[in-house]
PDB file of C-alpha atoms in Angstrom:
ATOM      1  CA  GLN A   1       9.796  -7.214 -13.120  1.00  0.00           C
ATOM      2  CA  VAL A   2       8.115  -4.952 -10.599  1.00  0.00           C
ATOM      3  CA  GLN A   3       9.546  -1.464 -10.334  1.00  0.00           C
ATOM      4  CA  LEU A   4       8.590   1.446  -8.130  1.00  0.00           C
ATOM      5  CA  VAL A   5       9.790   4.988  -8.673  1.00  0.00           C
ATOM      6  CA  GLU A   6       9.214   7.788  -6.184  1.00  0.00           C
ATOM      7  CA  SER A   7       9.204  11.461  -7.099  1.00  0.00           C
ATOM      8  CA  GLY A   8       8.264  14.806  -5.607  1.00  0.00           C
ATOM      9  CA  GLY A   9      10.807  15.095  -2.845  1.00  0.00           C
ATOM     10  CA  GLY A  10      12.576  18.344  -2.124  1.00  0.00           C
ATOM     11  CA  SER A  11      13.351  20.995   0.446  1.00  0.00           C
ATOM     12  CA  VAL A  12      10.714  23.065   2.215  1.00  0.00           C
ATOM     13  CA  GLN A  13      10.458  25.202   5.291  1.00  0.00           C
ATOM     14  CA  ALA A  14       8.592  24.061   8.354  1.00  0.00           C
ATOM     15  CA  GLY A  15       4.885  24.431   7.828  1.00  0.00           C
ATOM     16  CA  GLY A  16       5.187  23.814   4.108  1.00  0.00           C
ATOM     17  CA  SER A  17       3.777  21.052   1.945  1.00  0.00           C
ATOM     18  CA  LEU A  18       5.007  18.437  -0.487  1.00  0.00           C
ATOM     19  CA  ARG A  19       3.281  15.783  -2.544  1.00  0.00           C
ATOM     20  CA  LEU A  20       5.154  12.572  -3.228  1.00  0.00           C
ATOM     21  CA  SER A  21       4.256  10.219  -6.036  1.00  0.00           C
ATOM     22  CA  CYS A  22       5.041   6.567  -6.561  1.00  0.00           C
ATOM     23  CA  ALA A  23       4.778   5.011 -10.002  1.00  0.00           C
ATOM     24  CA  VAL A  24       4.438   1.224 -10.191  1.00  0.00           C
ATOM     25  CA  SER A  25       5.230  -0.871 -13.228  1.00  0.00           C
ATOM     26  CA  GLY A  26       5.349  -4.587 -13.872  1.00  0.00           C
ATOM     27  CA  ARG A  27       2.631  -5.651 -11.467  1.00  0.00           C
ATOM     28  CA  THR A  28      -0.704  -6.019 -13.199  1.00  0.00           C
ATOM     29  CA  ALA A  29      -1.912  -9.508 -12.321  1.00  0.00           C
ATOM     30  CA  ASP A  30      -3.313  -8.843  -8.879  1.00  0.00           C
ATOM     31  CA  ARG A  31      -4.653  -6.247  -6.485  1.00  0.00           C
ATOM     32  CA  TYR A  32      -2.289  -5.120  -3.761  1.00  0.00           C
ATOM     33  CA  GLY A  33      -1.922  -2.760  -0.897  1.00  0.00           C
ATOM     34  CA  MET A  34       0.752  -0.103  -0.857  1.00  0.00           C
ATOM     35  CA  GLY A  35       2.630   1.823   1.759  1.00  0.00           C
ATOM     36  CA  TRP A  36       4.937   4.705   2.458  1.00  0.00           C
ATOM     37  CA  PHE A  37       7.875   4.367   4.805  1.00  0.00           C
ATOM     38  CA  ARG A  38      10.653   6.775   5.727  1.00  0.00           C
ATOM     39  CA  GLN A  39      14.156   6.667   7.110  1.00  0.00           C
ATOM     40  CA  ALA A  40      15.746   9.593   8.881  1.00  0.00           C
ATOM     41  CA  PRO A  41      19.533   9.874   9.252  1.00  0.00           C
ATOM     42  CA  GLY A  42      20.768   7.548  11.955  1.00  0.00           C
ATOM     43  CA  SER A  43      17.376   5.927  12.399  1.00  0.00           C
ATOM     44  CA  GLU A  44      15.655   2.771  11.281  1.00  0.00           C
ATOM     45  CA  ARG A  45      13.100   2.902   8.537  1.00  0.00           C
ATOM     46  CA  GLU A  46       9.605   3.478   9.890  1.00  0.00           C
ATOM     47  CA  PHE A  47       6.051   3.143   8.698  1.00  0.00           C
ATOM     48  CA  VAL A  48       4.257   6.271   7.529  1.00  0.00           C
ATOM     49  CA  ALA A  49       1.002   5.263   5.839  1.00  0.00           C
ATOM     50  CA  ALA A  50      -0.634   2.441   3.907  1.00  0.00           C
ATOM     51  CA  ILE A  51      -3.655   1.988   1.678  1.00  0.00           C
ATOM     52  CA  ASN A  52      -5.433  -1.018   0.227  1.00  0.00           C
ATOM     53  CA  TRP A  53      -6.400  -1.436  -3.414  1.00  0.00           C
ATOM     54  CA  SER A  54      -9.800   0.227  -3.222  1.00  0.00           C
ATOM     55  CA  GLY A  55      -8.726   2.902  -0.781  1.00  0.00           C
ATOM     56  CA  SER A  56     -11.305   1.737   1.733  1.00  0.00           C
ATOM     57  CA  THR A  57      -8.685   0.865   4.337  1.00  0.00           C
ATOM     58  CA  ILE A  58      -6.016   3.384   5.277  1.00  0.00           C
ATOM     59  CA  ASN A  59      -3.603   3.428   8.162  1.00  0.00           C
ATOM     60  CA  TYR A  60      -1.315   6.231   9.345  1.00  0.00           C
ATOM     61  CA  ALA A  61       1.482   6.454  11.822  1.00  0.00           C
ATOM     62  CA  ASP A  62       0.454   8.553  14.805  1.00  0.00           C
ATOM     63  CA  SER A  63       3.185  11.051  14.017  1.00  0.00           C
ATOM     64  CA  VAL A  64       1.608  12.024  10.672  1.00  0.00           C
ATOM     65  CA  LYS A  65      -2.122  11.695  11.371  1.00  0.00           C
ATOM     66  CA  GLY A  66      -3.993  14.823  10.453  1.00  0.00           C
ATOM     67  CA  ARG A  67      -1.082  16.148   8.387  1.00  0.00           C
ATOM     68  CA  PHE A  68      -0.467  13.508   5.697  1.00  0.00           C
ATOM     69  CA  THR A  69      -2.985  12.038   3.275  1.00  0.00           C
ATOM     70  CA  ILE A  70      -2.332   8.872   1.279  1.00  0.00           C
ATOM     71  CA  SER A  71      -4.177   8.124  -1.935  1.00  0.00           C
ATOM     72  CA  ARG A  72      -3.840   6.092  -5.101  1.00  0.00           C
ATOM     73  CA  ASP A  73      -4.965   6.086  -8.721  1.00  0.00           C
ATOM     74  CA  ASN A  74      -5.063   2.481  -9.907  1.00  0.00           C
ATOM     75  CA  ALA A  75      -5.783   3.475 -13.489  1.00  0.00           C
ATOM     76  CA  LYS A  76      -2.422   5.246 -13.537  1.00  0.00           C
ATOM     77  CA  ASN A  77      -0.652   2.725 -11.292  1.00  0.00           C
ATOM     78  CA  ASN A  78       0.283   5.552  -8.993  1.00  0.00           C
ATOM     79  CA  MET A  79       0.190   6.193  -5.286  1.00  0.00           C
ATOM     80  CA  TYR A  80       0.556   9.566  -3.595  1.00  0.00           C
ATOM     81  CA  ILE A  81       1.071  11.118  -0.226  1.00  0.00           C
ATOM     82  CA  GLN A  82       0.173  14.725   0.430  1.00  0.00           C
ATOM     83  CA  MET A  83       2.267  16.061   3.265  1.00  0.00           C
ATOM     84  CA  ASN A  84       1.100  19.273   4.936  1.00  0.00           C
ATOM     85  CA  SER A  85       2.337  21.167   7.965  1.00  0.00           C
ATOM     86  CA  LEU A  86       5.753  19.604   7.553  1.00  0.00           C
ATOM     87  CA  GLU A  87       8.049  19.603  10.554  1.00  0.00           C
ATOM     88  CA  PRO A  88      11.832  19.256  10.767  1.00  0.00           C
ATOM     89  CA  GLU A  89      11.202  15.799  12.250  1.00  0.00           C
ATOM     90  CA  ASP A  90       9.684  14.747   8.910  1.00  0.00           C
ATOM     91  CA  LYS A  91      13.058  15.051   7.228  1.00  0.00           C
ATOM     92  CA  ALA A  92      13.891  11.633   5.794  1.00  0.00           C
ATOM     93  CA  VAL A  93      14.197   9.539   2.707  1.00  0.00           C
ATOM     94  CA  TYR A  94      10.680   8.414   1.782  1.00  0.00           C
ATOM     95  CA  TYR A  95      10.104   5.017   0.222  1.00  0.00           C
ATOM     96  CA  CYS A  96       7.051   3.508  -1.391  1.00  0.00           C
ATOM     97  CA  ALA A  97       6.388  -0.213  -1.377  1.00  0.00           C
ATOM     98  CA  THR A  98       3.818  -2.724  -2.566  1.00  0.00           C
ATOM     99  CA  HIS A  99       2.276  -5.259  -0.206  1.00  0.00           C
ATOM    100  CA  LEU A 100       2.256  -9.024  -0.772  1.00  0.00           C
ATOM    101  CA  SER A 101      -1.516  -8.853  -1.218  1.00  0.00           C
ATOM    102  CA  ASP A 102      -4.469  -6.550  -0.787  1.00  0.00           C
ATOM    103  CA  TYR A 103      -3.870  -5.605   2.813  1.00  0.00           C
ATOM    104  CA  VAL A 104      -2.379  -2.739   4.748  1.00  0.00           C
ATOM    105  CA  SER A 105       0.395  -3.370   7.214  1.00  0.00           C
ATOM    106  CA  THR A 106       2.877  -1.403   9.249  1.00  0.00           C
ATOM    107  CA  TYR A 107       5.524  -4.125   8.928  1.00  0.00           C
ATOM    108  CA  GLU A 108       8.186  -3.956   6.242  1.00  0.00           C
ATOM    109  CA  ARG A 109       8.378  -7.725   5.894  1.00  0.00           C
ATOM    110  CA  TYR A 110       5.010  -7.783   4.138  1.00  0.00           C
ATOM    111  CA  TYR A 111       6.224  -5.464   1.388  1.00  0.00           C
ATOM    112  CA  PRO A 112       8.424  -7.312  -1.109  1.00  0.00           C
ATOM    113  CA  TYR A 113       8.862  -4.502  -3.615  1.00  0.00           C
ATOM    114  CA  TRP A 114      10.412  -1.130  -2.868  1.00  0.00           C
ATOM    115  CA  GLY A 115      11.404   2.038  -4.644  1.00  0.00           C
ATOM    116  CA  GLN A 116      14.768   3.737  -4.316  1.00  0.00           C
ATOM    117  CA  GLY A 117      13.468   6.563  -2.182  1.00  0.00           C
ATOM    118  CA  THR A 118      13.129  10.314  -2.469  1.00  0.00           C
ATOM    119  CA  GLN A 119      14.652  12.849  -0.081  1.00  0.00           C
ATOM    120  CA  VAL A 120      12.473  15.228   1.904  1.00  0.00           C
ATOM    121  CA  THR A 121      14.211  18.007   3.802  1.00  0.00           C
ATOM    122  CA  VAL A 122      12.378  20.349   6.150  1.00  0.00           C
ATOM    123  CA  SER A 123      14.169  23.373   7.553  1.00  0.00           C
ATOM    124  CA  SER A 124      13.112  25.226  10.676  1.00  0.00           C
TER     125      SER A 124
END
């Protein structure tokens, strides 16, 4: 059974930083891409960033380029996202997900496994 657990959320002031982690268990038979998505109150869930197995292919939403950095440590089965220069608009529940295969995608339908989410709050 594949499980994903996010951690590292919290409350910060605008301009601050947070680092989210995603721990994956139960998926060891293949290589897979991973992604971060977020859902703000009253909004649909949206793509944030994605990374393939080796880290050679990374994709960011335009809204976070230059501020967020995605990475992963396959030996630890973890994925991370370093979020700098946070803005009130970044306030959301952040979810990590694993891709069907070793690709990066902005579309939720290609990510069958999801974590429960971690709250990020940014105050102005």
